[in-house]
Structure formats: structure tokens, C-alpha cells
């Protein structure tokens, strides 16, 4: 696909450039015509498969979260033979379950000025003009049907006394368009999807493979035709063939070790697909969420989010003076700095995530942080409790407050919550076109695993939206079109491509077990997390990124010399599971640093200290960087950057201001 | 803090198991229970032995995958998940016995890990509303009184961990099943399949080998999602109504 025309800087220790740039650009196959007609036009052109032929086609869906679970259920209902995989013991445990705050939809039930156009514009602006216009518009359009579908499948959304659906506000928006079910919206939406899924399992249309982890993608003649998965109970490597493969495997934020992700969340599926040829887009776009419970100690295994929705009623502040150690309730009003309200008066405590996180880091770096270690800020419900009463606050956030108290042993109704930013979401992911197909024919990617809708920063309550839009509507339309057009030949796992891929995996597992070194997998993972947080985290510079690169390479080299993985290959072996995941994180981490280095501008969550305004806000460079950076794997050679230029036909690029 | 752990070790489903004792030293009371186990496991790996296998994923009390019987009580008796227990909940010098969740339909896979796919099968028998994608009316077409929405939510929060069945002397999963039946029976959208659902789910529950409920209440006492016993009363009431309307396991 490529001729190399331009090369990039190199690290001191190497004679190779860090990356190559392709002279070709990517075509996202966005249909022509007006923005609001694109999805309809596209659907009208799609080919169909006749009902009696559908069951002859097998589709593999990896992932049972909102995206994967919904796609599997609908494709099963349409009549395809669906094989659905997850690494947990049940599809109901995908990490979508942990989402708290809510889901956006442009219903405009409140008549507060919302519309599809406004949700679209908020999302494009929130993403700092680095997302694909047509995809975002489709997302906003589909939001309307999604709420209806969820209600119909029994999701008990919050209601007003009148019986109508209730909504609340989320960051980056001035309308109340977020639908919610207490602080457990993700749980209720996922259980809704799960119930559609079990219904198809009951009918035999979806075969479920829990506790199976995808370890490789199998291509035959350059087309995605199956996967290899490790049975996590027996250790057996199993082959599955299909006419198309869909990856909805979630985000890769665990590359930072500490994050709000589930322990098992991994990059393996997308990374292996990348190594088989799928382009990885904008890997450096990672969201650091402003409101998480601060880190306590070295032993810590994960970070817990306190939903952004609490910022609806909570006010964020730190003491005005550095070193003010008085207990929060003894600090009078005049000594408090409600810095978000001060700096961003029109959005206040609901300023978007990237901006709020950086502001928190800034006040802590100034020495005004609170709590042990000084890396925390207050999120104070006092005024809301005085205004609305404790009962209302309990009703809105009860389970979150309970969780906070469990973890910190502090009562958030009496003392302000302490929060600090943490890794939470990855906007980057596998590159897909308008129909959510990657550059590898037959490989589709949905949900957080793709890169498509959120640009350089995701707005709150839009990930659940995207998961369901991809899973309930987009993939069930575009997969049949692919099958009807490409007409894949029947295939079995006897094809030699499966045996070859299996040999590679077996060799890798043998190699890992044979190292028998001195450090555990967790030690390496934690170490990688420190490097990523310190050098590829909330503030990045050329210097920090170049040093991250050499540290990551060094750590990876040590890993394969000194890791200790106990147990054998053919048994339930959690050390081995973790070791395989960390091996992939150690490779992906490098690409993240390279991408961050190549994007010599600040945008959204990607903050290069070299590019900031006088007030410390991100400074974009549309002239040079209004593109999606899609990376091609190039073996032992440096990766190849292929650009998808971002063409805005309807939106005027502007400075993103929340002042 | 210092403690002693007595842990059920069983290499796989077919091998016999036994208790093994591990001393645990210098633990911070701020650690979570599972972080304490992580540290024990690091030590075991350094000694070249097989670490203790246990399930965990979200580690924030919502996915429902974790579950250890601690001193005879699923999740340790604090009505939270195992992952939401903190070491400050335990006493200095305490001995803790750790076992897998036990119920007839939950075979042990290894150490503290059991197979709970039986719960998915109960759900698969009827724990859904058949709403095909694309056919839904506007979300506000059918109003749901706030009280019903709240009541439905109180049941819908079940995390499917299976502690109810592990706590029950009869190994019954009626609390789990009742939570879903009650959630859907509270909502107007759940009405058309209401009676068919309860009959189908309950007969699957029985077929899988879960026991029947004799009102011990242990299930609700350990439930991390605080599902009330009324879920079980509800299931019985729904069942009677279903019978009156002529639904039986043969028709479901
Ligand atoms: C704590 C928290 C709170 C959040 N709150 C909100 C919110 O309020 N609103 C909002 O819009 N978004 C929220 N988000 C983001 C949102 O929840 C996720 O982005 C979204 O749910 C992802 O859905 P998904 O279907 O793409 O992936 P997931 O739900 O993560 O599912 C991934 C699936 O892939 C499977 N899988 C992964 N790797 C493999 C493999 N190698 N082999 C086999 N299977 C594999 C897993 O088993 C799982 O089934 C929150 C996220 C977190 C962490
Ligand atoms: S690990 Fe998810 S509930 Fe405990």
C-alpha cells in the first residue's frame, strides 16, 4: 500500500527513523450527499442476504459488551449463525456493566434546545475536531432510537413523578440529554443487551463461548476468516472459522496498569489484528477522567471512578493557599478556590473531561492538592445537600456514595469527596471506514475498540451511546452487506492458516513459560504503567516521549529475559493469561508513544506542553494535523503512518472554548 | 496487619481438593481483600508454586464475577462483594478460611473458581422481553409511574454473583430468579410475557438442580445488591397467578 516519502526523527540509540509516512491516504468510504441523508443513502445501497441463506453464514463476534452483545443478538435474530466470545465466565460481566452516569440522546424531551445537530456539534467540538464528521452525525441520529429500544427491552431508566423519562446534564453540554438508571446505567443497559442475547442463545442462534480469550486473528488470502482463542479453563488453543469477524473487545487503557478498567481488559484482540494488517488509529488518544478516587498505595490494583454526573450537583475546589491543611469543612468560603467555576464560567463544574483533568493536575502541581500525597481535589456536595436535601442526593448517587465510603472509609455526605484524574477510556482503536470495516476485508470493529466517533476527547455518556449504535444498528446493517457483496467461500479450520497461527501462539506460550526469571508479570505491568503515566500521560513533550520510548523498549527486552510465569500451558493459569496480555501492552505502549510524538500539536486529551495557549489550553494545528493517524505494522521495521484527512463539509473548525 | 489464611486448593474439576495454610504479614488495613490475595500470590509465585486461582474483574462491586466464601459466609458477610471488602473489616491475627461458592449446579473449576453458567441458563429460559430491534415505540409512549420504575430498579440491580445460592442451605437460586421476574413484572413492557416467563425460568431453575426455597433468608442477608426477600414472595405470587391463567411448564 505504501511508498515511503518522508521520515521522522530517531532516538539517539538507533540509526532508524521512528516511523515512516505513507504517501497514500485512507478513504473512509463516506457516502456522498447531505450530512443528514448519508446513513439513509448508505443503507439504501446496501445488499441483503435472503432469510433462508443467512444461517449458512457464520459470523464471529468477539466481545459481549454493549457493542458486541448487541451486534451478536441482532445478527442472531436476523438468522446468521453467530459465535460470541468473552473472557469472563458470563457475557453479562463485560466492562460496560461498570458504566455509571448515563447515556446521551438527542430526544429533546425537555425542550431545552437540544437536537440531533446540537448533539453532533457538541461531540465534534468535545473531540476537538479530530473525529469523522459523518460518523458523529450518524451517532447523533441513532441516539433517538436507542432510548426507545432500551425502554422496550425493560431498562428501568429513572422517571419523573409523571411517569416520563428523566434526564440530567453531563460534561461538555448545556442541555440535559443524559438518560440514566441511578448510578448504574451501564449495568442496566448491558443487562438489557444480555437479555436479548440470552434469548438468541435459547433459540440456538447465538452460541456463547465464555472464558475464551481471542489470541489471534486468522487471515486467508488477506481476508479475515477466523480467530484462535485460548480456553481459559483447559488451556486448549481452539480454532474458529467464519465468513466475517467482528471485534468489540473494549479499550486498551490497562496499558497504564492503574485505570478504571476491569482487571482482564486487554489489548490482545486488537493488537493481534493490528499485527495481521489492521491499521491502528490515533493510539495516543487516551482519556484521563477527572473524577476518580485517588491512589492510596503501591499495592493498589485498580482505580474507581466516581461518575461525572456527580459534577451536576458537586462543586470542585481546592484551598486558595498552598499548604492549607485545615480539614475541608473548616476552610471558609473565602479561602476556597472553585477553580472550574472561576476558569470556565459558562460550563463551570461541567467543563469537559480533558480540560477538568488538566486543571486538577495544575492546581495540585501548584501545591494546592488535598489528601495524602497532595494529589487530590475536593468534590463537594454540601451546597446541593443544603439546597435539595440529603434524600434527593441519595436517590441520585446513592450507590456511588456507598462505594466511595467502602473504599475510603469517609462519609461523603459529611466531608467532601476527594478525587483525582485516572485513565478511563481510549478514543484510539482500530481504524474503520464508515461501515465500521477495518482495512482488512471481513474484519469489523465496534464500540470502544474502534477509533471512530470521539476524536481526541470523548464526551461523558457518549460511549454507551456508541456501543449501542454500533451494535444494534450499524453492524447489523453493514455485515450483511459485506457478506452479500464479498460472497465468502465456505471455509473450515482445516485451512493451513489456522495451523500456522496456532503454531505461533504455542511457541509464544512456550517461550513465556521458559523464561523462568525473577520478576512477576504484575511487577512488569506496574512498571509499564508508571512509565506511561509519567511520560505519556496528561502532559507530554518531545523529551518525555523520547525517553518513554527507550524505557518501554528496555522494559520489554527485560520482560522476555526475566519474567516469571508459573504453572503450565494446558490448565487454568491466570499468570499465563496476564503474561500474554502484558506482552501485547508492551508492544502497544511503544506505538502510543510514537503516535504522541508524531502528533506535534495539542488537541483534546493529547496535550503536548510545547503547544499551549497563554492560559495553558491545548493549541491545535489544523494546517498540519487535521487527520486521523492510522498506523500500519511493519514487522521489525518502524511503523508506517497512513493518514485519513479529516474533511469538514458542515462544521467550521474553531478554537474550542468553554469559558 | 497479620493474618492466617486457610485456603481451599483444588487443581481442577476432577481432582480432589484440600485446605492449605498461608501466613500473611504486614498487610495495610487500606488494602482491599483481593489486593491482599494478590500479594499472597506474588509470594507464592516467587516460591515457584501455583498461585491461588480466584475470579475478579471490575473490582468495584458491579460485574459479579468475584465470590469467595470467607469463614463460611459468601462474600464474608458484609453484604458487599468480595472485591469490596477491605482489610480494615478484619481483626488483627484473625484466621480466615477461604472456600469456593458451593451449590450443586456450580462445579469447582480450580481453587476458588466455580462454573456459574447455570445462572445464564435460567436467564436464557425466559429472563428477557422479546423486543426486536427496530420495532420499539417512543420511550415515552408508555408511561411508567415512578414507583414502579424504582421498584423495578431495586430488583434489576442484581449482579448475578450467585452468593444467594451459595448461602442457601438448600442451594436455591430463587432470589436470583425472583429478582429478574419481579423486575420485569413491575414494568408495563414486561407484561405480555409475564406468566410464561416465571414458569419457564423456574422450571429451568429446578431442572438445573437448584434447591427450593424454605425461607431461611440467608440469600438476602449476603446479597451485595441488597435484593429483598420480597423477590421470592413475588415469584410465588406470579407463579400462582400463572397457574390460574393456565400456564404450566408444559406450555412455557
Ligand atoms: C467505570 C466506568 C464508567 C463509565 N461510565 C460511562 C457512562 O456513564 N457513560 C458512557 O457513555 N460511558 C461510560 N463509560 C465507558 C463505557 O462504559 C465503555 O466505553 C463501553 O461500555 C465499552 O463497551 P464495549 O462494548 O466497547 O466494550 P466492553 O463492555 O468493555 O466489552 C468488551 C468485551 O470484549 C471481551 N473481550 C475483550 N478482550 C477479549 C479477548 N481477547 N478475547 C475474548 N473476549 C474479549 C470482554 O470479555 C467483553 O465481553 C464508563 C467506563 C468505565 C470504565
Ligand atoms: S470483581 Fe466485579 S464484582 Fe467483584
XYZ file of C-alpha atoms in Angstrom, chain B residues 129 142 187-197 247:
14
model
C -38.584 -9.122 26.926
C -45.839 4.018 27.625
C -42.794 -2.713 34.105
C -45.553 -2.338 31.524
C -43.136 -3.618 28.865
C -42.788 -6.871 30.793
C -46.499 -7.699 30.887
C -47.095 -9.685 27.677
C -44.623 -12.460 28.599
C -45.101 -12.129 32.341
C -46.592 -15.525 33.211
C -44.759 -17.524 30.614
C -41.528 -16.014 31.932
C -49.584 -21.550 32.264
